[in-house]
PDB file of C-alpha atoms in Angstrom:
ATOM      1  CA  MET A  58     -86.153  38.963  -6.821  1.00  0.00           C
ATOM      2  CA  ALA A  59     -84.509  38.926  -3.384  1.00  0.00           C
ATOM      3  CA  PRO A  60     -83.709  35.454  -2.013  1.00  0.00           C
ATOM      4  CA  LEU A  61     -86.137  34.053   0.543  1.00  0.00           C
ATOM      5  CA  ILE A  62     -84.916  34.218   4.114  1.00  0.00           C
ATOM      6  CA  PRO A  63     -84.900  30.670   5.560  1.00  0.00           C
ATOM      7  CA  LEU A  64     -87.589  30.034   8.137  1.00  0.00           C
ATOM      8  CA  LEU A  65     -85.593  27.260   9.792  1.00  0.00           C
ATOM      9  CA  SER A  66     -81.805  27.194   9.752  1.00  0.00           C
ATOM     10  CA  LEU A  67     -79.417  24.597  11.207  1.00  0.00           C
ATOM     11  CA  GLN A  68     -75.837  25.781  11.539  1.00  0.00           C
ATOM     12  CA  SER A  69     -73.077  23.232  12.273  1.00  0.00           C
ATOM     13  CA  VAL A  70     -75.464  21.216  14.464  1.00  0.00           C
ATOM     14  CA  SER A  71     -74.043  18.179  16.262  1.00  0.00           C
ATOM     15  CA  ARG A  72     -75.371  15.792  18.906  1.00  0.00           C
ATOM     16  CA  ARG A  73     -73.343  13.350  20.973  1.00  0.00           C
ATOM     17  CA  PHE A  74     -74.505  10.628  23.343  1.00  0.00           C
ATOM     18  CA  GLY A  75     -71.391  10.014  25.413  1.00  0.00           C
ATOM     19  CA  SER A  76     -68.716   9.006  22.916  1.00  0.00           C
ATOM     20  CA  PHE A  77     -71.278   8.271  20.164  1.00  0.00           C
ATOM     21  CA  GLN A  78     -71.671  10.993  17.525  1.00  0.00           C
ATOM     22  CA  ALA A  79     -75.297  10.745  16.368  1.00  0.00           C
ATOM     23  CA  VAL A  80     -75.371  13.940  14.297  1.00  0.00           C
ATOM     24  CA  GLN A  81     -72.271  15.718  13.062  1.00  0.00           C
ATOM     25  CA  ASP A  82     -71.867  19.265  11.744  1.00  0.00           C
ATOM     26  CA  VAL A  83     -75.231  19.490   9.930  1.00  0.00           C
ATOM     27  CA  THR A  84     -75.857  22.776   8.135  1.00  0.00           C
ATOM     28  CA  ILE A  85     -79.119  23.115   6.200  1.00  0.00           C
ATOM     29  CA  GLU A  86     -81.791  25.735   5.550  1.00  0.00           C
ATOM     30  CA  PHE A  87     -85.529  25.205   5.120  1.00  0.00           C
ATOM     31  CA  GLY A  88     -87.261  28.034   3.309  1.00  0.00           C
ATOM     32  CA  PRO A  89     -90.732  29.444   4.020  1.00  0.00           C
ATOM     33  CA  ASP A  90     -93.551  27.193   2.779  1.00  0.00           C
ATOM     34  CA  ASP A  91     -91.036  24.658   1.442  1.00  0.00           C
ATOM     35  CA  LEU A  92     -91.521  20.869   1.192  1.00  0.00           C
ATOM     36  CA  ASN A  93     -88.519  18.873   2.421  1.00  0.00           C
ATOM     37  CA  CYS A  94     -87.693  15.232   3.023  1.00  0.00           C
ATOM     38  CA  ILE A  95     -84.874  13.785   5.153  1.00  0.00           C
ATOM     39  CA  ILE A  96     -83.869  10.237   4.232  1.00  0.00           C
ATOM     40  CA  GLY A  97     -81.120   7.823   5.199  1.00  0.00           C
ATOM     41  CA  PRO A  98     -80.587   4.258   6.420  1.00  0.00           C
ATOM     42  CA  ASN A  99     -81.425   3.201   9.982  1.00  0.00           C
ATOM     43  CA  GLY A 100     -79.134   4.911  12.462  1.00  0.00           C
ATOM     44  CA  ALA A 101     -78.401   7.827  10.129  1.00  0.00           C
ATOM     45  CA  GLY A 102     -79.483  10.388  12.750  1.00  0.00           C
ATOM     46  CA  LYS A 103     -82.801  11.429  11.192  1.00  0.00           C
ATOM     47  CA  SER A 104     -84.971  11.204  14.323  1.00  0.00           C
ATOM     48  CA  THR A 105     -82.220  12.744  16.454  1.00  0.00           C
ATOM     49  CA  LEU A 106     -82.154  15.708  14.089  1.00  0.00           C
ATOM     50  CA  LEU A 107     -85.943  16.080  14.262  1.00  0.00           C
ATOM     51  CA  ASN A 108     -85.848  15.848  18.063  1.00  0.00           C
ATOM     52  CA  MET A 109     -83.367  18.714  18.200  1.00  0.00           C
ATOM     53  CA  ILE A 110     -85.493  20.868  15.890  1.00  0.00           C
ATOM     54  CA  CYS A 111     -88.568  20.482  18.104  1.00  0.00           C
ATOM     55  CA  GLY A 112     -86.616  20.845  21.363  1.00  0.00           C
ATOM     56  CA  THR A 113     -86.929  17.285  22.644  1.00  0.00           C
ATOM     57  CA  LEU A 114     -83.131  17.004  22.601  1.00  0.00           C
ATOM     58  CA  PRO A 115     -80.632  19.840  23.126  1.00  0.00           C
ATOM     59  CA  VAL A 116     -77.849  20.265  20.603  1.00  0.00           C
ATOM     60  CA  SER A 117     -74.320  19.410  21.722  1.00  0.00           C
ATOM     61  CA  SER A 118     -72.900  22.165  19.516  1.00  0.00           C
ATOM     62  CA  GLY A 119     -74.060  24.473  16.766  1.00  0.00           C
ATOM     63  CA  SER A 120     -77.327  26.386  16.592  1.00  0.00           C
ATOM     64  CA  ILE A 121     -80.880  26.037  15.276  1.00  0.00           C
ATOM     65  CA  LEU A 122     -82.653  29.245  14.298  1.00  0.00           C
ATOM     66  CA  PHE A 123     -86.414  29.663  13.810  1.00  0.00           C
ATOM     67  CA  GLY A 124     -86.478  32.979  11.989  1.00  0.00           C
ATOM     68  CA  ASP A 125     -84.299  35.062  14.295  1.00  0.00           C
ATOM     69  CA  HIS A 126     -85.022  32.962  17.395  1.00  0.00           C
ATOM     70  CA  ASP A 127     -82.235  30.706  18.714  1.00  0.00           C
ATOM     71  CA  LEU A 128     -84.018  27.455  19.650  1.00  0.00           C
ATOM     72  CA  ASN A 129     -81.141  26.412  21.922  1.00  0.00           C
ATOM     73  CA  ARG A 130     -82.415  28.965  24.424  1.00  0.00           C
ATOM     74  CA  LEU A 131     -86.074  27.940  24.319  1.00  0.00           C
ATOM     75  CA  SER A 132     -88.241  25.246  25.922  1.00  0.00           C
ATOM     76  CA  ARG A 133     -90.354  22.815  23.880  1.00  0.00           C
ATOM     77  CA  HIS A 134     -93.453  24.873  24.718  1.00  0.00           C
ATOM     78  CA  GLN A 135     -91.781  28.077  23.567  1.00  0.00           C
ATOM     79  CA  ILE A 136     -90.641  26.426  20.332  1.00  0.00           C
ATOM     80  CA  ALA A 137     -94.186  25.214  19.673  1.00  0.00           C
ATOM     81  CA  SER A 138     -95.556  28.695  20.341  1.00  0.00           C
ATOM     82  CA  LEU A 139     -93.316  30.088  17.576  1.00  0.00           C
ATOM     83  CA  GLY A 140     -95.261  27.950  15.121  1.00  0.00           C
ATOM     84  CA  SER A 141     -93.736  24.474  15.172  1.00  0.00           C
ATOM     85  CA  ALA A 142     -95.925  21.336  15.170  1.00  0.00           C
ATOM     86  CA  ARG A 143     -94.805  17.714  15.133  1.00  0.00           C
ATOM     87  CA  LYS A 144     -96.556  14.478  14.254  1.00  0.00           C
ATOM     88  CA  PHE A 145     -94.856  11.453  15.756  1.00  0.00           C
ATOM     89  CA  GLN A 146     -94.538   8.067  14.038  1.00  0.00           C
ATOM     90  CA  VAL A 147     -97.120   6.462  16.365  1.00  0.00           C
ATOM     91  CA  PRO A 148    -100.461   8.309  16.092  1.00  0.00           C
ATOM     92  CA  SER A 149    -101.726  10.000  19.250  1.00  0.00           C
ATOM     93  CA  VAL A 150    -105.399  10.924  18.974  1.00  0.00           C
ATOM     94  CA  PHE A 151    -108.435  10.699  21.272  1.00  0.00           C
ATOM     95  CA  PRO A 152    -110.115   7.422  20.181  1.00  0.00           C
ATOM     96  CA  SER A 153    -113.378   8.082  22.056  1.00  0.00           C
ATOM     97  CA  LEU A 154    -113.909  11.400  20.250  1.00  0.00           C
ATOM     98  CA  THR A 155    -115.061  11.977  16.680  1.00  0.00           C
ATOM     99  CA  VAL A 156    -112.788  13.352  13.985  1.00  0.00           C
ATOM    100  CA  ARG A 157    -114.494  16.723  14.405  1.00  0.00           C
ATOM    101  CA  GLU A 158    -114.034  16.683  18.184  1.00  0.00           C
ATOM    102  CA  ASN A 159    -110.342  15.759  17.860  1.00  0.00           C
ATOM    103  CA  LEU A 160    -109.843  18.751  15.575  1.00  0.00           C
ATOM    104  CA  VAL A 161    -111.750  20.996  17.989  1.00  0.00           C
ATOM    105  CA  VAL A 162    -109.455  19.902  20.825  1.00  0.00           C
ATOM    106  CA  ALA A 163    -106.405  20.650  18.679  1.00  0.00           C
ATOM    107  CA  THR A 164    -107.647  24.130  17.795  1.00  0.00           C
ATOM    108  CA  GLY A 165    -108.547  24.979  21.387  1.00  0.00           C
ATOM    109  CA  ASN A 166    -112.183  25.532  20.387  1.00  0.00           C
ATOM    110  CA  ARG A 167    -111.217  28.593  18.355  1.00  0.00           C
ATOM    111  CA  GLU A 168    -112.178  27.488  14.853  1.00  0.00           C
ATOM    112  CA  THR A 169    -115.463  27.662  12.951  1.00  0.00           C
ATOM    113  CA  GLN A 170    -117.198  24.620  11.514  1.00  0.00           C
ATOM    114  CA  GLU A 171    -116.157  25.838   8.067  1.00  0.00           C
ATOM    115  CA  ARG A 172    -112.523  25.825   9.131  1.00  0.00           C
ATOM    116  CA  LEU A 173    -112.867  22.347  10.665  1.00  0.00           C
ATOM    117  CA  SER A 174    -114.391  21.037   7.442  1.00  0.00           C
ATOM    118  CA  ALA A 175    -111.531  22.577   5.453  1.00  0.00           C
ATOM    119  CA  LEU A 176    -108.969  20.910   7.721  1.00  0.00           C
ATOM    120  CA  ALA A 177    -110.709  17.538   7.363  1.00  0.00           C
ATOM    121  CA  LYS A 178    -110.823  17.954   3.585  1.00  0.00           C
ATOM    122  CA  THR A 179    -107.100  18.696   3.484  1.00  0.00           C
ATOM    123  CA  VAL A 180    -106.316  15.335   5.130  1.00  0.00           C
ATOM    124  CA  GLN A 181    -108.915  13.298   3.201  1.00  0.00           C
ATOM    125  CA  LEU A 182    -111.356  13.013   6.149  1.00  0.00           C
ATOM    126  CA  GLU A 183    -114.125  15.429   5.116  1.00  0.00           C
ATOM    127  CA  SER A 184    -116.730  12.643   4.913  1.00  0.00           C
ATOM    128  CA  MET A 185    -115.732  11.253   8.329  1.00  0.00           C
ATOM    129  CA  LEU A 186    -116.072  14.284  10.595  1.00  0.00           C
ATOM    130  CA  ASP A 187    -118.668  12.600  12.779  1.00  0.00           C
ATOM    131  CA  VAL A 188    -116.985   9.185  12.861  1.00  0.00           C
ATOM    132  CA  SER A 189    -115.292   8.097  16.085  1.00  0.00           C
ATOM    133  CA  ALA A 190    -111.510   8.093  15.843  1.00  0.00           C
ATOM    134  CA  SER A 191    -111.559   4.503  17.140  1.00  0.00           C
ATOM    135  CA  GLU A 192    -113.274   3.443  13.894  1.00  0.00           C
ATOM    136  CA  LEU A 193    -110.632   4.910  11.605  1.00  0.00           C
ATOM    137  CA  SER A 194    -108.101   2.784   9.740  1.00  0.00           C
ATOM    138  CA  HIS A 195    -104.439   3.123  10.685  1.00  0.00           C
ATOM    139  CA  GLY A 196    -103.854   5.407   7.709  1.00  0.00           C
ATOM    140  CA  GLN A 197    -106.867   7.583   8.516  1.00  0.00           C
ATOM    141  CA  THR A 198    -105.643   7.892  12.104  1.00  0.00           C
ATOM    142  CA  GLN A 199    -102.305   9.119  10.766  1.00  0.00           C
ATOM    143  CA  TRP A 200    -104.143  11.670   8.639  1.00  0.00           C
ATOM    144  CA  LEU A 201    -106.205  12.831  11.617  1.00  0.00           C
ATOM    145  CA  GLU A 202    -103.075  13.518  13.633  1.00  0.00           C
ATOM    146  CA  ILE A 203    -101.621  15.504  10.726  1.00  0.00           C
ATOM    147  CA  GLY A 204    -104.889  17.443  10.631  1.00  0.00           C
ATOM    148  CA  MET A 205    -104.621  18.107  14.365  1.00  0.00           C
ATOM    149  CA  ALA A 206    -101.087  19.418  13.865  1.00  0.00           C
ATOM    150  CA  LEU A 207    -102.269  21.655  11.018  1.00  0.00           C
ATOM    151  CA  ALA A 208    -105.117  22.902  13.230  1.00  0.00           C
ATOM    152  CA  THR A 209    -102.565  24.817  15.299  1.00  0.00           C
ATOM    153  CA  ASN A 210    -101.731  26.914  12.195  1.00  0.00           C
ATOM    154  CA  PRO A 211     -98.023  26.039  12.292  1.00  0.00           C
ATOM    155  CA  LYS A 212     -95.302  27.698  10.267  1.00  0.00           C
ATOM    156  CA  VAL A 213     -93.299  24.451  10.364  1.00  0.00           C
ATOM    157  CA  LEU A 214     -94.816  20.950  10.270  1.00  0.00           C
ATOM    158  CA  LEU A 215     -92.490  18.097  11.289  1.00  0.00           C
ATOM    159  CA  LEU A 216     -93.577  14.585  10.238  1.00  0.00           C
ATOM    160  CA  ASP A 217     -91.842  11.424  11.450  1.00  0.00           C
ATOM    161  CA  GLU A 218     -92.469   8.600   8.946  1.00  0.00           C
ATOM    162  CA  PRO A 219     -96.079   9.563   8.085  1.00  0.00           C
ATOM    163  CA  THR A 220     -96.536   6.535   5.775  1.00  0.00           C
ATOM    164  CA  ALA A 221     -95.471   3.867   8.301  1.00  0.00           C
ATOM    165  CA  GLY A 222     -98.000   1.015   8.116  1.00  0.00           C
ATOM    166  CA  LEU A 223    -100.075   2.635   5.366  1.00  0.00           C
ATOM    167  CA  SER A 224    -101.510   0.780   2.361  1.00  0.00           C
ATOM    168  CA  PRO A 225    -100.276   1.764  -1.124  1.00  0.00           C
ATOM    169  CA  ASP A 226    -103.477   3.755  -1.746  1.00  0.00           C
ATOM    170  CA  GLU A 227    -103.175   5.546   1.601  1.00  0.00           C
ATOM    171  CA  THR A 228     -99.519   6.320   0.902  1.00  0.00           C
ATOM    172  CA  GLN A 229    -100.436   7.803  -2.477  1.00  0.00           C
ATOM    173  CA  ALA A 230    -103.198   9.906  -0.906  1.00  0.00           C
ATOM    174  CA  THR A 231    -100.778  11.152   1.760  1.00  0.00           C
ATOM    175  CA  ALA A 232     -98.307  12.235  -0.920  1.00  0.00           C
ATOM    176  CA  SER A 233    -101.103  14.045  -2.740  1.00  0.00           C
ATOM    177  CA  PHE A 234    -102.191  16.214   0.171  1.00  0.00           C
ATOM    178  CA  LEU A 235     -98.634  16.900   1.310  1.00  0.00           C
ATOM    179  CA  ARG A 236     -97.848  18.277  -2.161  1.00  0.00           C
ATOM    180  CA  GLU A 237    -100.836  20.592  -1.749  1.00  0.00           C
ATOM    181  CA  LEU A 238     -99.313  21.993   1.461  1.00  0.00           C
ATOM    182  CA  ARG A 239     -96.403  23.462  -0.530  1.00  0.00           C
ATOM    183  CA  GLY A 240     -96.725  27.232  -0.373  1.00  0.00           C
ATOM    184  CA  LYS A 241     -98.811  27.105   2.803  1.00  0.00           C
ATOM    185  CA  VAL A 242     -96.474  25.720   5.484  1.00  0.00           C
ATOM    186  CA  THR A 243     -92.861  24.554   5.699  1.00  0.00           C
ATOM    187  CA  VAL A 244     -92.959  20.744   5.866  1.00  0.00           C
ATOM    188  CA  VAL A 245     -90.039  18.561   6.983  1.00  0.00           C
ATOM    189  CA  VAL A 246     -90.645  14.812   6.548  1.00  0.00           C
ATOM    190  CA  ILE A 247     -88.539  11.875   7.740  1.00  0.00           C
ATOM    191  CA  GLU A 248     -89.242   8.883   5.532  1.00  0.00           C
ATOM    192  CA  HIS A 249     -87.997   5.455   4.409  1.00  0.00           C
ATOM    193  CA  ASP A 250     -90.384   4.815   1.515  1.00  0.00           C
ATOM    194  CA  MET A 251     -88.445   5.932  -1.566  1.00  0.00           C
ATOM    195  CA  ALA A 252     -91.469   5.720  -3.867  1.00  0.00           C
ATOM    196  CA  PHE A 253     -93.273   8.122  -1.538  1.00  0.00           C
ATOM    197  CA  VAL A 254     -90.281  10.486  -1.427  1.00  0.00           C
ATOM    198  CA  ARG A 255     -90.214  10.506  -5.220  1.00  0.00           C
ATOM    199  CA  ASP A 256     -93.964  11.121  -5.344  1.00  0.00           C
ATOM    200  CA  ILE A 257     -94.023  14.198  -3.094  1.00  0.00           C
ATOM    201  CA  ARG A 258     -91.311  15.879  -5.215  1.00  0.00           C
ATOM    202  CA  ALA A 259     -89.636  17.484  -2.225  1.00  0.00           C
ATOM    203  CA  LYS A 260     -86.188  18.901  -1.660  1.00  0.00           C
ATOM    204  CA  THR A 261     -84.344  15.828  -0.350  1.00  0.00           C
ATOM    205  CA  VAL A 262     -81.604  15.661   2.275  1.00  0.00           C
ATOM    206  CA  VAL A 263     -79.635  12.415   2.739  1.00  0.00           C
ATOM    207  CA  LEU A 264     -78.043  11.619   6.099  1.00  0.00           C
ATOM    208  CA  HIS A 265     -75.451   8.884   6.677  1.00  0.00           C
ATOM    209  CA  TYR A 266     -73.787   8.332  10.053  1.00  0.00           C
ATOM    210  CA  GLY A 267     -75.127  11.695  11.172  1.00  0.00           C
ATOM    211  CA  GLU A 268     -73.690  13.706   8.274  1.00  0.00           C
ATOM    212  CA  ILE A 269     -75.312  15.172   5.173  1.00  0.00           C
ATOM    213  CA  ILE A 270     -73.930  13.374   2.121  1.00  0.00           C
ATOM    214  CA  ALA A 271     -76.279  14.820  -0.509  1.00  0.00           C
ATOM    215  CA  THR A 272     -79.077  17.342  -0.922  1.00  0.00           C
ATOM    216  CA  GLY A 273     -81.230  18.369  -3.877  1.00  0.00           C
ATOM    217  CA  ALA A 274     -84.141  17.245  -6.042  1.00  0.00           C
ATOM    218  CA  PHE A 275     -85.024  13.555  -5.673  1.00  0.00           C
ATOM    219  CA  ASP A 276     -84.181  12.765  -9.304  1.00  0.00           C
ATOM    220  CA  ASP A 277     -80.647  13.998  -8.690  1.00  0.00           C
ATOM    221  CA  ILE A 278     -80.424  12.189  -5.343  1.00  0.00           C
ATOM    222  CA  GLN A 279     -81.454   8.792  -6.721  1.00  0.00           C
ATOM    223  CA  ASN A 280     -78.772   9.013  -9.412  1.00  0.00           C
ATOM    224  CA  ASN A 281     -76.038   9.915  -6.914  1.00  0.00           C
ATOM    225  CA  ASP A 282     -73.521   7.033  -6.782  1.00  0.00           C
ATOM    226  CA  LEU A 283     -72.654   7.647  -3.104  1.00  0.00           C
ATOM    227  CA  VAL A 284     -76.325   7.653  -2.084  1.00  0.00           C
ATOM    228  CA  ARG A 285     -76.984   4.448  -4.044  1.00  0.00           C
ATOM    229  CA  ASP A 286     -74.005   2.767  -2.385  1.00  0.00           C
ATOM    230  CA  VAL A 287     -75.269   3.801   1.067  1.00  0.00           C
ATOM    231  CA  PHE A 288     -78.789   2.453   0.496  1.00  0.00           C
ATOM    232  CA  LEU A 289     -77.469  -0.754  -1.036  1.00  0.00           C
ATOM    233  CA  GLY A 290     -75.197  -1.249   1.979  1.00  0.00           C
ATOM    234  CA  ARG A 291     -71.967  -0.908   0.022  1.00  0.00           C
ATOM    235  CA  ARG A 292     -70.729   1.981   2.214  1.00  0.00           C
TER     236      ARG A 292
END
């Protein structure tokens, strides 16, 4: 079988803020319909890396390819139109609208009721389609925004700490439906909750001071002495 061509490819990507090197020489590939998690201590460069992927920040050097498109040359709108969707850490939904109406807005009124129900089911909100977004719990609001991102039919879904502020049950439910996205969309998650990272069974990338120090299955990552030293503050 021929190897899968990466959907998203970062090649020697760096980002500087004046004299501060936030991300340094990062090279990584994300395959089609793959599930990936980027972890690291505070200040590791995770959000900076995500911002460069979605076009919020330009790279200082290196290149980011979406298929055969060089993202360095494209605007945020153009990057999104290629099939990139991002959910930020703080949910951004329309509180006065119902779950169904929020999804309709996200789809641009192009989807059928069957499709809307399927989207809501994917993010655990099927029974709450006609509930106002203002009545949702924090976790359910996070799920709604993920559903709104999925409503755009992205090829790449970027999630910035999707379990922030969630209860243990909500975190477990989030892991469950993210695992079900494997094979349907390339997912890149930034996360701090190690139990969650273990639960989603994703390819894991570890950043430290802007550099990749380890990559692989989570079981291998958690047994890596360098990674353990970094998370315990010994390095």
